[in-house]
Coordinates of C-alpha atoms (C1' of nucleotides) in Angstrom, one line a residue:
Chain W
M9 CA 0.0 0.0 0.0
G10 CA 1.2 3.5 -0.8
R11 CA 1.6 6.4 1.6
S12 CA -2.1 7.2 1.7
A13 CA -5.2 5.1 1.3
L14 CA -6.7 4.4 -2.1
W15 CA -10.1 5.7 -1.1
T16 CA -8.8 9.1 -0.1
A17 CA -7.6 9.7 -3.7
I18 CA -11.1 8.6 -5.0
R19 CA -12.7 11.0 -2.5
D20 CA -10.4 13.9 -3.5
T21 CA -11.2 13.3 -7.2
L22 CA -14.9 13.3 -6.6
V23 CA -14.7 16.4 -4.4
R24 CA -12.8 18.1 -7.2
D25 CA -15.3 17.0 -9.8
I26 CA -18.1 18.5 -7.7
G27 CA -16.1 21.7 -7.1
E28 CA -15.6 22.0 -10.8
G29 CA -19.3 21.7 -11.4
H30 CA -19.3 18.3 -13.1
Y31 CA -22.0 17.3 -10.6
A32 CA -24.3 20.1 -9.6
P33 CA -26.0 20.6 -6.2
G34 CA -29.0 18.3 -6.0
Q35 CA -27.7 16.1 -8.8
R36 CA -27.1 12.4 -8.5
L37 CA -23.6 10.9 -8.7
P38 CA -23.0 7.9 -10.9
T39 CA -23.9 4.6 -9.1
E40 CA -21.4 3.0 -6.8
A41 CA -21.0 0.2 -9.3
Q42 CA -20.2 2.7 -12.1
L43 CA -17.7 4.6 -9.9
A44 CA -16.1 1.3 -8.9
E45 CA -15.6 0.5 -12.5
R46 CA -14.4 4.0 -13.4
F47 CA -11.7 3.9 -10.7
G48 CA -11.0 0.2 -11.1
V49 CA -11.7 -0.7 -7.5
N50 CA -14.1 -2.6 -5.4
R51 CA -17.5 -1.1 -4.6
H52 CA -16.5 -1.0 -0.9
T53 CA -13.7 1.3 -1.6
V54 CA -16.0 3.7 -3.4
R55 CA -18.4 3.4 -0.5
R56 CA -15.6 4.4 1.9
A57 CA -14.9 7.5 -0.1
I58 CA -18.6 8.4 -0.3
A59 CA -19.0 7.8 3.5
D60 CA -16.2 10.4 4.1
M61 CA -17.9 12.9 1.8
A62 CA -21.2 12.3 3.5
D63 CA -19.5 12.9 6.9
Q64 CA -18.3 16.3 5.5
N65 CA -21.8 17.1 4.4
I66 CA -20.7 17.3 0.8
V67 CA -23.1 14.5 -0.4
F68 CA -25.9 12.5 1.1
S69 CA -27.2 9.1 0.0
R70 CA -30.7 7.7 -0.2
R71 CA -31.0 3.9 -0.2
G72 CA -32.5 2.8 -3.5
A73 CA -32.2 6.2 -5.1
G74 CA -28.5 7.2 -5.2
V75 CA -25.9 9.6 -3.9
F76 CA -26.7 13.3 -4.3
V77 CA -24.6 16.4 -4.1
R78 CA -25.8 18.7 -1.3
H79 CA -27.0 22.2 -1.9
I80 CA -24.5 24.8 -0.8
P81 CA -25.7 26.1 2.5
T82 CA -26.7 29.8 2.7
P83 CA -24.3 31.6 5.0
Y84 CA -26.4 33.4 7.6
R85 CA -24.7 36.0 9.8
I86 CA -25.7 36.3 13.4
G87 CA -24.6 39.4 15.2
R88 CA -25.8 42.6 16.7
R89 CA -27.4 43.6 13.5
T90 CA -29.1 40.5 12.1
R91 CA -31.4 41.2 9.2
F92 CA -33.0 38.4 7.1
R93 CA -33.1 40.2 3.8
Q94 CA -29.6 41.7 4.1
N95 CA -28.2 38.4 5.1
L96 CA -29.6 36.6 2.1
A97 CA -28.7 39.4 -0.3
A98 CA -25.1 39.2 0.9
A99 CA -25.2 35.6 0.0
G100 CA -26.6 36.3 -3.4
R101 CA -29.9 34.7 -2.7
V102 CA -33.4 36.0 -3.3
A103 CA -35.1 36.4 0.1
E104 CA -38.9 35.9 0.5
R105 CA -41.2 35.4 3.5
R106 CA -44.5 33.6 3.4
I107 CA -47.0 34.3 6.1
L108 CA -48.5 31.3 7.9
S109 CA -50.4 33.1 10.6
L110 CA -50.9 36.5 12.2
E111 CA -52.6 36.5 15.6
T112 CA -52.9 38.4 18.9
R113 CA -52.9 36.4 22.1
G114 CA -51.6 36.4 25.7
A115 CA -47.9 36.1 26.2
S116 CA -46.5 32.8 27.5
A117 CA -44.1 32.9 30.5
Q118 CA -41.1 32.6 28.2
E119 CA -42.3 35.4 25.9
A120 CA -43.3 37.6 28.8
K121 CA -39.9 37.3 30.4
A122 CA -38.0 38.1 27.2
L123 CA -40.2 41.1 26.4
R124 CA -40.4 42.3 30.0
L125 CA -44.1 41.9 30.1
A126 CA -46.4 40.1 32.5
K127 CA -47.6 36.7 31.6
G128 CA -50.8 37.0 29.7
D129 CA -50.2 40.5 28.4
A130 CA -51.3 40.9 24.8
V131 CA -48.7 40.2 22.1
H132 CA -48.9 40.2 18.3
V133 CA -47.5 37.0 16.8
Y134 CA -46.2 36.6 13.3
E135 CA -45.5 33.0 12.1
G136 CA -44.2 32.2 8.6
I137 CA -41.7 30.6 6.3
S138 CA -38.4 32.1 5.1
L139 CA -37.4 31.2 1.6
S140 CA -34.0 31.4 -0.1
D141 CA -34.1 31.3 -3.9
G142 CA -37.6 29.9 -3.6
A143 CA -36.6 27.0 -1.3
P144 CA -37.9 26.9 2.3
L145 CA -35.0 27.9 4.5
A146 CA -36.6 28.4 7.9
L147 CA -39.7 28.6 10.0
F148 CA -40.0 31.6 12.3
C149 CA -42.2 33.0 15.1
S150 CA -41.9 36.6 16.0
V151 CA -43.6 38.1 19.1
F152 CA -44.1 41.8 19.6
P153 CA -45.6 43.7 22.6
A154 CA -49.1 44.6 21.4
D155 CA -49.5 47.9 23.4
R156 CA -46.4 49.4 21.9
F157 CA -46.9 48.1 18.3
P158 CA -50.7 48.2 17.9
K159 CA -50.7 48.1 14.1
I160 CA -47.8 45.9 13.4
L161 CA -49.8 43.0 12.0
E162 CA -51.2 45.2 9.3
H163 CA -47.8 46.4 8.3
L164 CA -46.5 42.8 8.3
T165 CA -49.4 41.8 6.1
E166 CA -48.4 44.4 3.5
N167 CA -44.7 43.8 3.4
G168 CA -43.6 40.9 5.6
S169 CA -40.5 42.7 6.7
V170 CA -40.0 43.0 10.4
T171 CA -37.5 45.9 10.0
A172 CA -40.1 47.9 8.0
A173 CA -42.9 47.1 10.4
L174 CA -40.9 48.3 13.4
A175 CA -39.8 51.4 11.5
A176 CA -43.4 52.2 10.9
H177 CA -43.8 52.3 14.7
G178 CA -40.9 54.7 15.1
V179 CA -38.2 52.1 15.8
S180 CA -35.6 53.3 13.3
D181 CA -33.0 50.8 14.5
Y182 CA -32.8 47.7 16.6
T183 CA -30.1 45.3 17.7
R184 CA -29.9 41.8 18.9
K185 CA -29.3 41.4 22.5
S186 CA -28.6 37.7 22.6
T187 CA -29.0 34.5 20.6
E188 CA -29.4 31.0 21.8
I189 CA -28.7 28.2 19.4
T190 CA -29.9 24.6 19.8
A191 CA -30.6 21.7 17.4
K192 CA -33.3 19.1 17.3
A193 CA -34.8 16.6 14.9
A194 CA -37.6 17.8 12.7
S195 CA -41.1 16.9 13.8
K196 CA -43.7 16.0 11.2
T197 CA -45.1 19.5 11.1
H198 CA -41.7 21.1 10.7
A199 CA -40.7 18.6 8.1
T200 CA -43.8 19.2 6.0
L201 CA -43.5 23.0 6.0
L202 CA -39.8 22.9 5.3
E203 CA -40.1 20.1 2.7
L204 CA -37.6 17.8 4.3
P205 CA -37.6 14.3 5.8
V206 CA -38.9 13.8 9.4
G207 CA -35.9 13.5 11.7
D208 CA -33.6 15.8 9.7
P209 CA -31.7 18.2 12.0
L210 CA -33.0 21.7 12.5
L211 CA -31.0 24.7 13.9
R212 CA -33.2 26.6 16.3
T213 CA -32.3 30.2 17.3
V214 CA -34.0 32.2 20.0
A215 CA -33.3 35.9 19.9
I216 CA -34.2 39.1 21.7
N217 CA -34.1 42.3 19.8
I218 CA -33.9 45.6 21.6
D219 CA -34.3 49.3 20.5
S220 CA -31.6 51.9 21.0
A221 CA -32.9 52.5 24.6
G222 CA -32.5 48.8 25.4
K223 CA -36.2 48.0 25.5
P224 CA -37.2 44.6 24.0
V225 CA -39.1 45.1 20.8
E226 CA -39.2 41.5 19.4
F227 CA -38.8 38.0 20.7
G228 CA -38.0 35.7 17.8
R229 CA -37.7 32.0 17.4
T230 CA -36.4 30.5 14.1
W231 CA -36.1 26.9 12.9
F232 CA -33.6 26.6 10.1
A233 CA -33.3 23.5 7.8
A234 CA -29.8 22.6 9.0
D235 CA -28.4 21.5 5.7
R236 CA -29.5 24.7 3.9
V237 CA -27.7 27.2 6.2
T238 CA -24.5 27.9 8.0
L239 CA -24.9 30.3 11.0
M240 CA -21.9 32.6 11.4
T241 CA -20.6 34.8 14.1
G242 CA -17.5 37.0 14.1
D243 CA -15.5 38.3 11.2
A244 CA -14.8 35.6 8.6
Chain X
M27 CA -63.9 24.8 26.0
G28 CA -62.6 27.7 28.1
R29 CA -60.3 30.4 26.9
S30 CA -57.5 27.9 26.5
A31 CA -57.3 24.2 25.7
L32 CA -57.3 21.7 28.5
W33 CA -54.1 20.1 27.5
T34 CA -52.2 23.4 27.8
A35 CA -53.1 23.5 31.5
I36 CA -51.9 19.9 31.9
R37 CA -48.7 20.8 30.1
D38 CA -48.1 23.9 32.3
T39 CA -48.7 21.9 35.4
L40 CA -46.2 19.2 34.3
V41 CA -43.6 21.8 33.3
R42 CA -44.0 23.5 36.7
D43 CA -43.6 20.1 38.4
I44 CA -40.4 19.4 36.5
G45 CA -39.1 23.0 37.2
E46 CA -39.7 22.5 40.9
G47 CA -37.7 19.2 40.8
H48 CA -40.6 16.8 41.4
Y49 CA -39.3 15.0 38.3
A50 CA -35.5 15.1 38.0
P51 CA -33.6 15.1 34.7
G52 CA -33.3 11.6 33.3
Q53 CA -36.2 10.4 35.5
R54 CA -39.4 8.8 34.1
L55 CA -42.7 10.6 34.4
P56 CA -45.7 8.6 35.5
T57 CA -47.3 6.6 32.8
E58 CA -49.8 8.3 30.5
A59 CA -52.5 6.2 32.1
Q60 CA -51.6 7.4 35.5
L61 CA -51.4 11.0 34.4
A62 CA -54.8 10.7 32.7
E63 CA -56.3 9.5 36.0
R64 CA -54.5 12.2 38.0
F65 CA -55.9 15.0 35.8
G66 CA -59.2 13.3 35.2
V67 CA -58.9 13.4 31.4
N68 CA -58.6 11.0 28.6
R69 CA -55.1 9.6 27.8
H70 CA -55.2 11.4 24.5
T71 CA -55.3 14.7 26.3
V72 CA -52.3 13.8 28.3
R73 CA -50.5 12.7 25.1
R74 CA -51.2 16.1 23.5
A75 CA -49.6 17.8 26.5
I76 CA -46.6 15.5 26.4
A77 CA -46.2 16.0 22.6
D78 CA -46.0 19.7 23.2
M79 CA -43.3 19.2 25.9
A80 CA -41.4 16.9 23.6
D81 CA -41.6 19.6 20.9
Q82 CA -40.0 22.0 23.3
N83 CA -37.3 19.5 24.2
I84 CA -38.4 19.3 27.8
V85 CA -39.1 15.5 27.7
F86 CA -38.7 12.7 25.3
S87 CA -40.6 9.4 25.0
R88 CA -39.3 5.9 24.3
R89 CA -41.9 3.4 23.0
G90 CA -42.4 0.7 25.6
A91 CA -40.3 2.5 28.2
G92 CA -41.9 5.7 29.2
V93 CA -41.6 9.5 29.1
F94 CA -38.3 10.9 30.5
V95 CA -37.2 14.4 31.6
R96 CA -34.4 15.7 29.5
H97 CA -31.1 16.8 31.1
I98 CA -30.8 20.5 31.4
P99 CA -28.6 21.6 28.5
T100 CA -25.3 23.2 29.4
P101 CA -25.2 26.9 28.4
Y102 CA -22.1 27.4 26.3
R103 CA -21.1 30.9 25.5
I104 CA -19.6 31.6 22.1
G105 CA -17.8 34.9 21.7
R106 CA -14.4 36.5 21.2
R107 CA -13.1 34.8 24.3
T108 CA -14.4 31.2 24.2
R109 CA -12.8 28.9 26.8
F110 CA -14.1 25.4 27.4
R111 CA -13.2 25.2 31.1
Q112 CA -14.5 28.7 31.9
N113 CA -17.7 28.1 30.1
L114 CA -18.5 25.0 32.0
A115 CA -17.4 26.4 35.3
A116 CA -19.8 29.3 34.7
A117 CA -22.6 26.8 34.3
G118 CA -21.6 25.0 37.5
R119 CA -20.4 21.9 35.7
V120 CA -17.2 19.9 36.1
A121 CA -15.2 20.2 32.8
E122 CA -13.0 17.3 31.6
R123 CA -11.3 16.4 28.4
R124 CA -10.4 12.9 27.3
I125 CA -7.8 12.5 24.6
L126 CA -8.7 10.3 21.6
S127 CA -5.7 10.9 19.4
L128 CA -2.6 13.2 19.1
E129 CA -0.9 13.1 15.7
T130 CA 1.1 15.1 13.2
R131 CA 0.2 15.2 9.6
G132 CA -0.1 17.3 6.5
A133 CA -2.8 20.0 6.5
S134 CA -5.9 19.6 4.4
A135 CA -7.0 22.3 2.1
Q136 CA -9.5 23.6 4.6
E137 CA -7.1 23.5 7.5
A138 CA -4.4 25.2 5.5
K139 CA -6.6 28.0 4.4
A140 CA -7.8 28.7 8.0
L141 CA -4.3 28.7 9.4
R142 CA -2.8 30.5 6.4
L143 CA -0.5 27.6 5.6
A144 CA 0.1 25.7 2.4
K145 CA -1.7 22.5 1.8
G146 CA 0.4 19.6 3.2
D147 CA 2.3 21.8 5.7
A148 CA 2.8 19.9 9.0
V149 CA 0.1 20.4 11.6
H150 CA -0.4 18.9 15.0
V151 CA -3.9 17.5 15.5
Y152 CA -5.6 17.0 18.9
E153 CA -8.8 15.0 18.9
G154 CA -10.8 14.2 22.0
I155 CA -14.0 14.2 23.9
S156 CA -15.3 17.0 26.2
L157 CA -17.1 15.9 29.3
S158 CA -19.6 17.9 31.4
D159 CA -20.2 16.4 34.9
G160 CA -18.8 13.2 33.5
A161 CA -21.2 12.9 30.6
P162 CA -19.9 13.3 27.0
L163 CA -20.7 16.8 25.8
A164 CA -18.8 17.1 22.5
L165 CA -16.2 15.8 20.2
F166 CA -13.5 18.2 19.1
C167 CA -10.6 18.3 16.7
S168 CA -8.0 21.1 17.2
V169 CA -5.4 21.8 14.5
F170 CA -2.2 23.8 15.2
P171 CA 0.7 24.9 12.9
A172 CA 3.5 22.5 13.7
D173 CA 6.4 24.9 13.0
R174 CA 5.1 27.5 15.5
F175 CA 4.1 25.1 18.2
P176 CA 6.6 22.3 18.0
K177 CA 6.0 20.8 21.5
I178 CA 2.2 21.4 21.8
L179 CA 1.3 17.7 21.7
E180 CA 3.5 17.1 24.7
H181 CA 1.8 19.9 26.6
L182 CA -1.6 18.6 25.6
T183 CA -0.7 15.2 26.8
E184 CA 0.1 16.5 30.3
N185 CA -2.8 18.8 30.7
G186 CA -5.4 18.7 27.9
S187 CA -6.0 22.4 28.1
V188 CA -5.5 24.3 24.8
T189 CA -5.2 27.6 26.6
A190 CA -2.3 26.2 28.8
A191 CA -0.6 24.6 25.8
L192 CA -0.7 27.8 23.8
A193 CA 0.6 29.7 26.8
A194 CA 3.5 27.4 27.1
H195 CA 4.5 28.5 23.6
G196 CA 4.2 32.2 24.5
V197 CA 0.6 32.8 23.4
S198 CA -0.6 34.5 26.5
D199 CA -4.0 35.4 25.0
Y200 CA -6.0 34.4 21.9
T201 CA -9.4 35.4 20.6
R202 CA -11.9 33.8 18.3
K203 CA -12.0 35.4 14.9
S204 CA -15.1 33.6 13.7
T205 CA -17.5 30.7 14.3
E206 CA -19.6 28.8 11.9
I207 CA -22.5 26.8 13.2
T208 CA -24.2 23.9 11.4
A209 CA -26.2 20.9 12.5
K210 CA -26.2 17.3 11.2
A211 CA -27.4 13.9 12.3
A212 CA -25.0 11.8 14.3
S213 CA -23.1 9.1 12.4
K214 CA -22.4 5.7 14.1
T215 CA -18.9 6.8 15.1
H216 CA -20.1 10.1 16.6
A217 CA -23.0 8.4 18.3
T218 CA -20.8 5.7 19.9
L219 CA -18.3 8.2 21.3
L220 CA -21.0 10.6 22.5
E221 CA -23.2 7.8 23.9
L222 CA -26.3 8.8 22.0
P223 CA -28.5 7.2 19.3
V224 CA -27.5 7.3 15.7
G225 CA -29.4 10.1 13.9
D226 CA -29.6 12.4 16.9
P227 CA -28.8 16.0 16.0
L228 CA -25.3 17.4 16.5
L229 CA -24.3 21.0 16.6
R230 CA -21.1 21.5 14.7
T231 CA -18.9 24.6 15.2
V232 CA -15.9 25.6 13.1
A233 CA -13.8 28.3 14.7
I234 CA -10.5 30.1 14.0
N235 CA -8.6 31.4 17.0
I236 CA -6.0 34.2 16.5
D237 CA -3.3 35.7 18.7
S238 CA -3.1 39.3 19.6
A239 CA -1.2 40.0 16.3
G240 CA -4.0 38.5 14.3
K241 CA -2.1 35.3 13.3
P242 CA -4.2 32.1 13.4
V243 CA -3.0 29.8 16.2
E244 CA -5.8 27.2 16.2
F245 CA -8.4 25.8 13.8
G246 CA -11.0 24.0 15.8
R247 CA -14.0 21.9 15.0
T248 CA -16.5 20.7 17.6
W249 CA -19.5 18.4 17.5
F250 CA -21.8 19.0 20.4
A251 CA -24.6 16.6 21.5
A252 CA -27.4 19.0 20.7
D253 CA -29.7 18.0 23.6
R254 CA -26.9 18.6 26.1
V255 CA -25.9 22.1 25.2
T256 CA -27.3 25.5 24.3
L257 CA -24.9 27.7 22.3
M258 CA -25.2 31.4 23.2
T259 CA -24.1 34.6 21.7
G260 CA -24.5 38.2 22.9
D261 CA -25.4 39.3 26.4
A262 CA -28.2 37.5 28.0
Chain V
dT14 C1' -52.1 -1.1 -8.1
dA15 C1' -48.5 -4.6 -8.8
dA16 C1' -44.3 -6.6 -10.5
dG17 C1' -39.6 -6.2 -11.5
dA18 C1' -35.3 -3.8 -12.1
dT19 C1' -32.1 -0.7 -9.9
dT20 C1' -29.5 1.1 -6.2
dT21 C1' -27.8 1.7 -1.6
dG22 C1' -27.2 -0.7 3.1
dT23 C1' -25.4 -4.5 5.7
dG24 C1' -23.0 -8.6 6.9
dC25 C1' -19.5 -12.2 6.5
dG26 C1' -15.1 -14.0 4.9
dT27 C1' -10.5 -13.5 3.1
dA28 C1' -6.0 -11.4 2.5
dT29 C1' -2.4 -7.9 3.1
dG30 C1' 0.4 -4.1 4.9
dT31 C1' 1.3 -1.1 9.0
dA32 C1' 1.8 0.2 13.6
dT33 C1' 2.1 -1.1 18.4
dA34 C1' 3.2 -3.9 22.6
Chain R
dT25 C1' 11.8 -11.0 17.1
dT26 C1' 7.0 -12.3 17.7
dA27 C1' 2.3 -11.4 18.5
dT28 C1' -1.6 -8.6 18.3
dA29 C1' -4.4 -5.1 16.8
dC30 C1' -6.0 -2.1 13.2
dA31 C1' -6.8 -0.1 8.6
dT32 C1' -7.2 -1.2 3.9
dA33 C1' -9.0 -3.7 -0.1
dC34 C1' -11.6 -7.3 -2.5
dG35 C1' -15.5 -10.6 -3.3
dC36 C1' -20.0 -12.4 -2.6
dA37 C1' -24.8 -12.4 -1.0
dC38 C1' -28.9 -10.6 0.5
dA39 C1' -32.0 -7.0 2.6
dA40 C1' -34.4 -2.6 2.1
dA41 C1' -35.8 1.4 -0.3
dT42 C1' -36.7 3.4 -4.6
dC43 C1' -37.9 3.9 -9.3
dT44 C1' -39.9 2.4 -13.6
dT45 C1' -43.0 -0.2 -16.3

DNA sequence: TAAGATTTGTGCGTATGTATA
DNA sequence: TTATACATACGCACAAATCTT
């Protein structure tokens, strides 16, 4: 045996092929049998290379169907000034929001604490789907104090933009106080709305946005399809 | 029906019971039948409440076994000064690192780019498991430029602390330039090492640490067991 | 709807080279 | 040196999921 394993060379070749666009995102690779013939190796050796690429989230395989190139995840910057449209524009994607529901109800304990309200105080709630280039990227649930933003649901109906709706209520700027990030497997409801298999990992962020005076203006929860996004903090 | 559904009251009661410690993390709740009797409702109503708690990651159910309270996730702060031991100490946990492997090899393309080296330049690689209160919390892989930190593996063998090992090479302080966060399902290898089921979601962070002069000193990748941790950015 | 072909997933056995004790 | 463990590679067979007809 040489200095490095045979399967690593096969992996590197396939990774280069994908990088050069011979196999586009979403497209199927040749079958394991075909690749084994192409490289003149056993099918197990090809499988070892594919397993490593799957580990690196470059491809994924579906039994009975084939091995597919993953979509390039949208980079999504999380920082003091996190804006959905700006983030997607920076990644060269077309941002879109689809409204699932708009309602007014009493705040839960968690929502009340985040917005510095009493439990049961009226809040406006905006639920929907974020799309990137037409594909579902995330589900979100934004909660606003109803007394301070009485007409926010109407503004959201028109435009969908949280930034614009807050601006219409005199909040010219807001910043993110904190973000919590967790992950969990997709439930059936999540999976259906995001068009992915049940059990696929979701990235969940919980954020509090405050105005320039430090008062909470929005409590937001978002569930990202994990294989369609990379959350980023800091410079790079 | 009153102002709110019956199952929400049952959920709130159970959540309060758990919060007050009547059911400890890892412990089993009473059976659905017992809960149904306690609340004087149908088992389906209890199931609706449990389903909501499972959605919120408060409990999880195992067919044939019961419903169990999840462990409280360790809050893990990600910022410019991210330190494993400090983070866990702040959460009141006992931090520990177990070495899986220490090796020297050529840098991959990704590693080389992050550390501003040429592909194939020698790097020291430190792989291991992070433990929180004795339970596996995360897998990590830290990569260091070999020419600048020639003896780092020996220091890591003694202590395990990256901060201490870098200090021994004259790096008194380092900061995190960036962090990327993704999620994926656990492979068999990951699952075995982290002692969780295959397919459970993992939080993956990729970080570059730089010294005070801005030179990269460490390229680190970490896979957290998602249900044992909450990543946090910002103030709160 | 059903049958059959295709494709990946899994398991077992064999053999060889490399690193470690 | 020997012995043992481990990674690599090949071959065969069948199961499970998927796609096509």
